[in-house]
Amino acid sequence: MENTRISTGIPGLDAMLNGGLIPGRTYLVKGAPGTGKTTFAMHFAMAGIANGENVLYVTLEEPADNLRADMIKLGFNLRDPRFTLIDATPTAERYVLVDDFFESFAKNIERMTEAIKQQLRTKHYTRIILDPVTMLKLTATKEIEYRRAFLTFIKTMMRMRTTVLLTSELQRTDIEEYLVSGVIELKAFEVDGRLSRGIKITKFRGSGFDGTIRPYEITDRGIVVHNDRVISSP
C-alpha cells in the first residue's frame, strides 16, 4: 500500500515523481501569475475524476464562472457529478446570495477546515484543491496562529485520508513549504529572448524524485511536461 501512487494528470510530471503523488498527503504548487497553477490544479482534479474519485475544488480568487469557461476550453469536464466546485471568492454577489456555510470557506483557515469537514460528512472526497491558499494566509493576523491552524488543517486532511493540492502565488511560502509533504514550483523566464517555462520538484517526502528543472508548455489541452529535456535556470 505504501508504494501506491496517484496521478497528477500530467504524465511527464508523474514520471518526475517516480509514478505520481503519495495519496493522503498535502502538496503545494507555487509560482508567479500566469505560470499555470490553476491549470495544474485542474489536471489533478480531472485525474481523480478519471479514476472514479470524488473531487472538491475550492476557488478563492477566480470566480467559478470564469474558471469553468477557461477550463472547458482546455477540454476539462467540470460537469461530471463527481466534481464539486465551490466559489469562495470575495464578490459582492456572493455575500448577498450565498449563505454563511459557503462564505466560511474564505473566512480563514480554521473556518475552511470546518467547512471541508462538513462537506466530507455528505460525500467522501479523496482529492481537495484550494486555489489559492494565499487568500487564506492574508486573513491571518499573527503568523504563529496561521502556522498552528495550517498544521491542524494538514493533520485533519490526513485523518480523512484525503490528498490535498494547494496553490500559492507568494514567492516566500516558508510555513506551507515546511509543513506540506511536497512542493512543486512553476517558473517562467526568458531564454534567448523567448519565454520559457520550467517545472521543478523541490520537496517530496517519502520518495526519491527528479530534481532537474524540466521544460513545460501550456497548450490548448493543458500542461505538457517534457521530462526528457533539461532547462537551465537563468
PDB file of C-alpha atoms in Angstrom:
ATOM      1  CA  MET A   1       0.000   0.000   0.000  1.00  0.00           C
ATOM      2  CA  GLU A   2       2.942   2.328   0.742  1.00  0.00           C
ATOM      3  CA  ASN A   3       4.004   2.084  -2.899  1.00  0.00           C
ATOM      4  CA  THR A   4       0.616   3.239  -4.167  1.00  0.00           C
ATOM      5  CA  ARG A   5       0.794   6.427  -6.239  1.00  0.00           C
ATOM      6  CA  ILE A   6      -1.880   8.676  -7.700  1.00  0.00           C
ATOM      7  CA  SER A   7      -1.558  10.593 -10.945  1.00  0.00           C
ATOM      8  CA  THR A   8      -1.253  14.367 -11.131  1.00  0.00           C
ATOM      9  CA  GLY A   9      -2.939  14.149 -14.534  1.00  0.00           C
ATOM     10  CA  ILE A  10       0.324  15.284 -16.173  1.00  0.00           C
ATOM     11  CA  PRO A  11       2.266  12.229 -17.428  1.00  0.00           C
ATOM     12  CA  GLY A  12       5.642  13.956 -17.670  1.00  0.00           C
ATOM     13  CA  LEU A  13       5.360  15.157 -14.082  1.00  0.00           C
ATOM     14  CA  ASP A  14       4.260  11.727 -12.861  1.00  0.00           C
ATOM     15  CA  ALA A  15       7.495  10.365 -14.326  1.00  0.00           C
ATOM     16  CA  MET A  16       9.472  13.003 -12.397  1.00  0.00           C
ATOM     17  CA  LEU A  17       7.650  11.911  -9.227  1.00  0.00           C
ATOM     18  CA  ASN A  18       8.571   8.264  -9.808  1.00  0.00           C
ATOM     19  CA  GLY A  19       4.975   7.327 -10.565  1.00  0.00           C
ATOM     20  CA  GLY A  20       2.901  10.129  -9.066  1.00  0.00           C
ATOM     21  CA  LEU A  21       1.990  11.576  -5.673  1.00  0.00           C
ATOM     22  CA  ILE A  22       1.708   9.602  -2.449  1.00  0.00           C
ATOM     23  CA  PRO A  23      -2.002   9.694  -1.506  1.00  0.00           C
ATOM     24  CA  GLY A  24      -3.373  11.121   1.726  1.00  0.00           C
ATOM     25  CA  ARG A  25      -0.888  13.974   1.949  1.00  0.00           C
ATOM     26  CA  THR A  26      -0.830  17.716   1.260  1.00  0.00           C
ATOM     27  CA  TYR A  27       1.131  19.271  -1.594  1.00  0.00           C
ATOM     28  CA  LEU A  28       1.930  22.834  -2.622  1.00  0.00           C
ATOM     29  CA  VAL A  29       2.202  24.173  -6.173  1.00  0.00           C
ATOM     30  CA  LYS A  30       3.772  27.634  -6.251  1.00  0.00           C
ATOM     31  CA  GLY A  31       4.547  30.086  -8.998  1.00  0.00           C
ATOM     32  CA  ALA A  32       4.102  33.602 -10.308  1.00  0.00           C
ATOM     33  CA  PRO A  33       0.868  34.697 -12.035  1.00  0.00           C
ATOM     34  CA  GLY A  34       0.496  33.152 -15.473  1.00  0.00           C
ATOM     35  CA  THR A  35       2.607  30.070 -14.811  1.00  0.00           C
ATOM     36  CA  GLY A  36      -0.401  27.717 -14.958  1.00  0.00           C
ATOM     37  CA  LYS A  37      -1.118  26.905 -11.313  1.00  0.00           C
ATOM     38  CA  THR A  38      -4.887  26.695 -11.802  1.00  0.00           C
ATOM     39  CA  THR A  39      -4.478  24.594 -14.953  1.00  0.00           C
ATOM     40  CA  PHE A  40      -2.169  22.296 -12.988  1.00  0.00           C
ATOM     41  CA  ALA A  41      -4.766  22.028 -10.216  1.00  0.00           C
ATOM     42  CA  MET A  42      -7.457  21.140 -12.736  1.00  0.00           C
ATOM     43  CA  HIS A  43      -5.291  18.372 -14.214  1.00  0.00           C
ATOM     44  CA  PHE A  44      -5.018  16.950 -10.707  1.00  0.00           C
ATOM     45  CA  ALA A  45      -8.780  17.213 -10.217  1.00  0.00           C
ATOM     46  CA  MET A  46      -9.648  15.566 -13.522  1.00  0.00           C
ATOM     47  CA  ALA A  47      -7.172  12.741 -12.907  1.00  0.00           C
ATOM     48  CA  GLY A  48      -9.182  11.952  -9.806  1.00  0.00           C
ATOM     49  CA  ILE A  49     -12.451  12.013 -11.749  1.00  0.00           C
ATOM     50  CA  ALA A  50     -10.961   9.695 -14.358  1.00  0.00           C
ATOM     51  CA  ASN A  51     -10.033   7.330 -11.519  1.00  0.00           C
ATOM     52  CA  GLY A  52     -13.601   7.285 -10.187  1.00  0.00           C
ATOM     53  CA  GLU A  53     -12.885   9.588  -7.231  1.00  0.00           C
ATOM     54  CA  ASN A  54     -14.911  12.453  -5.787  1.00  0.00           C
ATOM     55  CA  VAL A  55     -13.100  15.786  -6.048  1.00  0.00           C
ATOM     56  CA  LEU A  56     -13.721  19.053  -4.190  1.00  0.00           C
ATOM     57  CA  TYR A  57     -12.336  22.227  -5.779  1.00  0.00           C
ATOM     58  CA  VAL A  58     -12.485  25.471  -3.780  1.00  0.00           C
ATOM     59  CA  THR A  59     -11.695  28.592  -5.803  1.00  0.00           C
ATOM     60  CA  LEU A  60     -10.754  31.527  -3.596  1.00  0.00           C
ATOM     61  CA  GLU A  61      -9.728  34.077  -6.204  1.00  0.00           C
ATOM     62  CA  GLU A  62     -11.044  33.298  -9.705  1.00  0.00           C
ATOM     63  CA  PRO A  63     -14.865  33.401  -9.933  1.00  0.00           C
ATOM     64  CA  ALA A  64     -16.333  29.972 -10.666  1.00  0.00           C
ATOM     65  CA  ASP A  65     -17.995  31.097 -13.907  1.00  0.00           C
ATOM     66  CA  ASN A  66     -14.652  32.329 -15.287  1.00  0.00           C
ATOM     67  CA  LEU A  67     -12.920  29.167 -14.140  1.00  0.00           C
ATOM     68  CA  ARG A  68     -15.489  26.962 -15.851  1.00  0.00           C
ATOM     69  CA  ALA A  69     -15.268  28.908 -19.103  1.00  0.00           C
ATOM     70  CA  ASP A  70     -11.463  28.774 -19.193  1.00  0.00           C
ATOM     71  CA  MET A  71     -11.130  25.115 -18.216  1.00  0.00           C
ATOM     72  CA  ILE A  72     -13.856  23.838 -20.551  1.00  0.00           C
ATOM     73  CA  LYS A  73     -11.862  25.342 -23.431  1.00  0.00           C
ATOM     74  CA  LEU A  74      -8.974  23.084 -22.412  1.00  0.00           C
ATOM     75  CA  GLY A  75     -11.204  20.033 -22.580  1.00  0.00           C
ATOM     76  CA  PHE A  76     -11.779  19.507 -18.857  1.00  0.00           C
ATOM     77  CA  ASN A  77     -15.189  18.085 -17.908  1.00  0.00           C
ATOM     78  CA  LEU A  78     -16.323  20.218 -14.984  1.00  0.00           C
ATOM     79  CA  ARG A  79     -19.884  18.928 -15.329  1.00  0.00           C
ATOM     80  CA  ASP A  80     -19.034  15.460 -14.022  1.00  0.00           C
ATOM     81  CA  PRO A  81     -21.209  14.734 -10.941  1.00  0.00           C
ATOM     82  CA  ARG A  82     -18.132  13.611  -9.001  1.00  0.00           C
ATOM     83  CA  PHE A  83     -16.627  17.096  -9.339  1.00  0.00           C
ATOM     84  CA  THR A  84     -17.775  19.737  -6.839  1.00  0.00           C
ATOM     85  CA  LEU A  85     -16.752  23.349  -7.411  1.00  0.00           C
ATOM     86  CA  ILE A  86     -17.234  25.831  -4.569  1.00  0.00           C
ATOM     87  CA  ASP A  87     -16.882  29.530  -5.293  1.00  0.00           C
ATOM     88  CA  ALA A  88     -15.443  31.203  -2.182  1.00  0.00           C
ATOM     89  CA  THR A  89     -14.312  34.364  -3.938  1.00  0.00           C
ATOM     90  CA  PRO A  90     -14.999  37.638  -2.104  1.00  0.00           C
ATOM     91  CA  THR A  91     -17.521  39.089  -4.565  1.00  0.00           C
ATOM     92  CA  ALA A  92     -20.444  41.301  -3.618  1.00  0.00           C
ATOM     93  CA  GLU A  93     -22.891  38.855  -5.176  1.00  0.00           C
ATOM     94  CA  ARG A  94     -21.516  36.011  -3.066  1.00  0.00           C
ATOM     95  CA  TYR A  95     -22.060  37.775   0.227  1.00  0.00           C
ATOM     96  CA  VAL A  96     -25.597  38.716  -0.800  1.00  0.00           C
ATOM     97  CA  LEU A  97     -26.710  35.445  -2.335  1.00  0.00           C
ATOM     98  CA  VAL A  98     -24.748  32.713  -0.577  1.00  0.00           C
ATOM     99  CA  ASP A  99     -25.277  31.517   2.950  1.00  0.00           C
ATOM    100  CA  ASP A 100     -22.708  31.530   5.741  1.00  0.00           C
ATOM    101  CA  PHE A 101     -21.633  27.951   5.024  1.00  0.00           C
ATOM    102  CA  PHE A 102     -20.090  28.843   1.686  1.00  0.00           C
ATOM    103  CA  GLU A 103     -18.751  32.156   2.941  1.00  0.00           C
ATOM    104  CA  SER A 104     -16.925  30.260   5.706  1.00  0.00           C
ATOM    105  CA  PHE A 105     -14.661  28.652   3.125  1.00  0.00           C
ATOM    106  CA  ALA A 106     -12.938  32.021   2.665  1.00  0.00           C
ATOM    107  CA  LYS A 107     -13.193  33.346   6.227  1.00  0.00           C
ATOM    108  CA  ASN A 108      -9.904  31.911   7.489  1.00  0.00           C
ATOM    109  CA  ILE A 109      -8.136  28.576   7.516  1.00  0.00           C
ATOM    110  CA  GLU A 110      -9.899  27.409  10.679  1.00  0.00           C
ATOM    111  CA  ARG A 111     -13.327  28.039   9.145  1.00  0.00           C
ATOM    112  CA  MET A 112     -12.108  26.435   5.916  1.00  0.00           C
ATOM    113  CA  THR A 113     -11.151  23.283   7.805  1.00  0.00           C
ATOM    114  CA  GLU A 114     -14.575  23.068   9.459  1.00  0.00           C
ATOM    115  CA  ALA A 115     -16.389  23.730   6.180  1.00  0.00           C
ATOM    116  CA  ILE A 116     -14.470  20.936   4.448  1.00  0.00           C
ATOM    117  CA  LYS A 117     -15.181  18.547   7.330  1.00  0.00           C
ATOM    118  CA  GLN A 118     -18.878  19.374   6.909  1.00  0.00           C
ATOM    119  CA  GLN A 119     -18.623  18.621   3.191  1.00  0.00           C
ATOM    120  CA  LEU A 120     -16.899  15.313   3.945  1.00  0.00           C
ATOM    121  CA  ARG A 121     -19.864  14.252   6.074  1.00  0.00           C
ATOM    122  CA  THR A 122     -22.049  14.277   2.960  1.00  0.00           C
ATOM    123  CA  LYS A 123     -19.562  12.852   0.469  1.00  0.00           C
ATOM    124  CA  HIS A 124     -16.089  11.359   0.781  1.00  0.00           C
ATOM    125  CA  TYR A 125     -13.703  13.420  -1.302  1.00  0.00           C
ATOM    126  CA  THR A 126     -10.344  11.785  -1.937  1.00  0.00           C
ATOM    127  CA  ARG A 127      -8.922  14.920  -3.603  1.00  0.00           C
ATOM    128  CA  ILE A 128      -9.317  18.506  -2.444  1.00  0.00           C
ATOM    129  CA  ILE A 129      -7.910  21.615  -4.132  1.00  0.00           C
ATOM    130  CA  LEU A 130      -7.601  25.070  -2.561  1.00  0.00           C
ATOM    131  CA  ASP A 131      -6.781  27.632  -5.240  1.00  0.00           C
ATOM    132  CA  PRO A 132      -5.010  29.721  -3.993  1.00  0.00           C
ATOM    133  CA  VAL A 133      -4.188  29.188  -0.310  1.00  0.00           C
ATOM    134  CA  THR A 134      -2.616  32.662  -0.485  1.00  0.00           C
ATOM    135  CA  MET A 135      -6.050  34.196   0.123  1.00  0.00           C
ATOM    136  CA  LEU A 136      -6.430  32.343   3.428  1.00  0.00           C
ATOM    137  CA  LYS A 137      -2.979  33.371   4.581  1.00  0.00           C
ATOM    138  CA  LEU A 138      -3.902  37.017   4.098  1.00  0.00           C
ATOM    139  CA  THR A 139      -6.701  36.648   6.665  1.00  0.00           C
ATOM    140  CA  ALA A 140      -4.261  35.729   9.451  1.00  0.00           C
ATOM    141  CA  THR A 141      -3.299  38.470  11.903  1.00  0.00           C
ATOM    142  CA  LYS A 142      -0.415  36.572  13.506  1.00  0.00           C
ATOM    143  CA  GLU A 143       1.962  34.178  11.790  1.00  0.00           C
ATOM    144  CA  ILE A 144       2.121  31.812  14.759  1.00  0.00           C
ATOM    145  CA  GLU A 145      -1.679  31.445  14.704  1.00  0.00           C
ATOM    146  CA  TYR A 146      -1.649  30.738  10.987  1.00  0.00           C
ATOM    147  CA  ARG A 147       1.085  28.126  11.427  1.00  0.00           C
ATOM    148  CA  ARG A 148      -0.903  26.359  14.144  1.00  0.00           C
ATOM    149  CA  ALA A 149      -4.113  26.468  12.096  1.00  0.00           C
ATOM    150  CA  PHE A 150      -2.348  25.295   8.947  1.00  0.00           C
ATOM    151  CA  LEU A 151      -0.829  22.320  10.778  1.00  0.00           C
ATOM    152  CA  THR A 152      -4.257  21.426  12.178  1.00  0.00           C
ATOM    153  CA  PHE A 153      -5.651  21.579   8.636  1.00  0.00           C
ATOM    154  CA  ILE A 154      -2.980  19.172   7.330  1.00  0.00           C
ATOM    155  CA  LYS A 155      -3.494  16.710  10.194  1.00  0.00           C
ATOM    156  CA  THR A 156      -7.274  16.810   9.696  1.00  0.00           C
ATOM    157  CA  MET A 157      -6.951  16.061   5.983  1.00  0.00           C
ATOM    158  CA  MET A 158      -4.566  13.176   6.721  1.00  0.00           C
ATOM    159  CA  ARG A 159      -7.082  11.654   9.134  1.00  0.00           C
ATOM    160  CA  MET A 160      -9.715  11.972   6.417  1.00  0.00           C
ATOM    161  CA  ARG A 161      -7.344  10.170   4.016  1.00  0.00           C
ATOM    162  CA  THR A 162      -7.668  12.997   1.526  1.00  0.00           C
ATOM    163  CA  THR A 163      -4.974  14.183  -0.866  1.00  0.00           C
ATOM    164  CA  VAL A 164      -4.833  17.981  -0.876  1.00  0.00           C
ATOM    165  CA  LEU A 165      -3.339  20.269  -3.509  1.00  0.00           C
ATOM    166  CA  LEU A 166      -2.716  23.900  -2.605  1.00  0.00           C
ATOM    167  CA  THR A 167      -1.660  26.648  -4.991  1.00  0.00           C
ATOM    168  CA  SER A 168       0.191  29.781  -3.957  1.00  0.00           C
ATOM    169  CA  GLU A 169       1.400  32.940  -5.660  1.00  0.00           C
ATOM    170  CA  LEU A 170       3.650  34.001  -2.813  1.00  0.00           C
ATOM    171  CA  GLN A 171       7.358  33.880  -3.577  1.00  0.00           C
ATOM    172  CA  ARG A 172       8.070  33.065   0.041  1.00  0.00           C
ATOM    173  CA  THR A 173       5.849  30.338   1.437  1.00  0.00           C
ATOM    174  CA  ASP A 174       8.056  29.203   4.307  1.00  0.00           C
ATOM    175  CA  ILE A 175       5.291  27.961   6.591  1.00  0.00           C
ATOM    176  CA  GLU A 176       3.488  25.992   3.899  1.00  0.00           C
ATOM    177  CA  GLU A 177       6.678  24.582   2.377  1.00  0.00           C
ATOM    178  CA  TYR A 178       7.907  23.413   5.762  1.00  0.00           C
ATOM    179  CA  LEU A 179       4.687  21.622   6.708  1.00  0.00           C
ATOM    180  CA  VAL A 180       3.480  20.083   3.431  1.00  0.00           C
ATOM    181  CA  SER A 181       4.716  16.758   2.071  1.00  0.00           C
ATOM    182  CA  GLY A 182       5.741  18.086  -1.325  1.00  0.00           C
ATOM    183  CA  VAL A 183       6.457  21.298  -3.202  1.00  0.00           C
ATOM    184  CA  ILE A 184       6.339  21.788  -6.966  1.00  0.00           C
ATOM    185  CA  GLU A 185       7.479  25.096  -8.407  1.00  0.00           C
ATOM    186  CA  LEU A 186       6.427  26.569 -11.755  1.00  0.00           C
ATOM    187  CA  LYS A 187       8.891  29.058 -13.211  1.00  0.00           C
ATOM    188  CA  ALA A 188       8.710  31.461 -16.152  1.00  0.00           C
ATOM    189  CA  PHE A 189      11.760  33.248 -17.562  1.00  0.00           C
ATOM    190  CA  GLU A 190      13.363  34.390 -20.790  1.00  0.00           C
ATOM    191  CA  VAL A 191      15.895  32.304 -22.693  1.00  0.00           C
ATOM    192  CA  ASP A 192      17.432  33.920 -25.773  1.00  0.00           C
ATOM    193  CA  GLY A 193      14.632  36.484 -25.824  1.00  0.00           C
ATOM    194  CA  ARG A 194      11.849  33.887 -25.700  1.00  0.00           C
ATOM    195  CA  LEU A 195       9.540  32.998 -22.838  1.00  0.00           C
ATOM    196  CA  SER A 196      10.363  29.621 -21.344  1.00  0.00           C
ATOM    197  CA  ARG A 197       8.646  27.712 -18.568  1.00  0.00           C
ATOM    198  CA  GLY A 198      10.263  25.237 -16.236  1.00  0.00           C
ATOM    199  CA  ILE A 199       8.894  22.899 -13.563  1.00  0.00           C
ATOM    200  CA  LYS A 200      10.902  21.768 -10.567  1.00  0.00           C
ATOM    201  CA  ILE A 201      10.146  19.468  -7.646  1.00  0.00           C
ATOM    202  CA  THR A 202      11.826  20.964  -4.598  1.00  0.00           C
ATOM    203  CA  LYS A 203      10.437  18.618  -1.938  1.00  0.00           C
ATOM    204  CA  PHE A 204       8.776  15.192  -1.938  1.00  0.00           C
ATOM    205  CA  ARG A 205       8.728  13.383   1.393  1.00  0.00           C
ATOM    206  CA  GLY A 206       8.826   9.600   1.342  1.00  0.00           C
ATOM    207  CA  SER A 207      10.187   9.219  -2.171  1.00  0.00           C
ATOM    208  CA  GLY A 208      13.032   9.945  -4.494  1.00  0.00           C
ATOM    209  CA  PHE A 209      12.310  12.328  -7.351  1.00  0.00           C
ATOM    210  CA  ASP A 210      13.765  14.062 -10.378  1.00  0.00           C
ATOM    211  CA  GLY A 211      15.091  17.383  -9.097  1.00  0.00           C
ATOM    212  CA  THR A 212      16.041  18.706 -12.531  1.00  0.00           C
ATOM    213  CA  ILE A 213      14.217  21.733 -13.946  1.00  0.00           C
ATOM    214  CA  ARG A 214      12.238  20.333 -16.873  1.00  0.00           C
ATOM    215  CA  PRO A 215      10.541  22.429 -19.567  1.00  0.00           C
ATOM    216  CA  TYR A 216       6.766  22.522 -19.803  1.00  0.00           C
ATOM    217  CA  GLU A 217       4.224  24.097 -22.126  1.00  0.00           C
ATOM    218  CA  ILE A 218       0.684  25.361 -21.629  1.00  0.00           C
ATOM    219  CA  THR A 219      -1.146  24.079 -24.701  1.00  0.00           C
ATOM    220  CA  ASP A 220      -4.769  24.087 -25.845  1.00  0.00           C
ATOM    221  CA  ARG A 221      -5.135  20.797 -23.948  1.00  0.00           C
ATOM    222  CA  GLY A 222      -3.439  21.938 -20.766  1.00  0.00           C
ATOM    223  CA  ILE A 223       0.062  21.434 -19.385  1.00  0.00           C
ATOM    224  CA  VAL A 224       2.634  19.203 -21.072  1.00  0.00           C
ATOM    225  CA  VAL A 225       5.851  18.440 -19.171  1.00  0.00           C
ATOM    226  CA  HIS A 226       8.856  17.319 -21.205  1.00  0.00           C
ATOM    227  CA  ASN A 227      10.610  15.118 -18.661  1.00  0.00           C
ATOM    228  CA  ASP A 228      13.167  14.024 -21.273  1.00  0.00           C
ATOM    229  CA  ARG A 229      14.523  17.561 -21.702  1.00  0.00           C
ATOM    230  CA  VAL A 230      16.535  19.866 -19.497  1.00  0.00           C
ATOM    231  CA  ILE A 231      16.158  23.590 -18.985  1.00  0.00           C
ATOM    232  CA  SER A 232      18.742  25.854 -17.421  1.00  0.00           C
ATOM    233  CA  SER A 233      17.690  28.329 -14.765  1.00  0.00           C
ATOM    234  CA  PRO A 234      18.636  31.923 -15.592  1.00  0.00           C
TER     235      PRO A 234
END
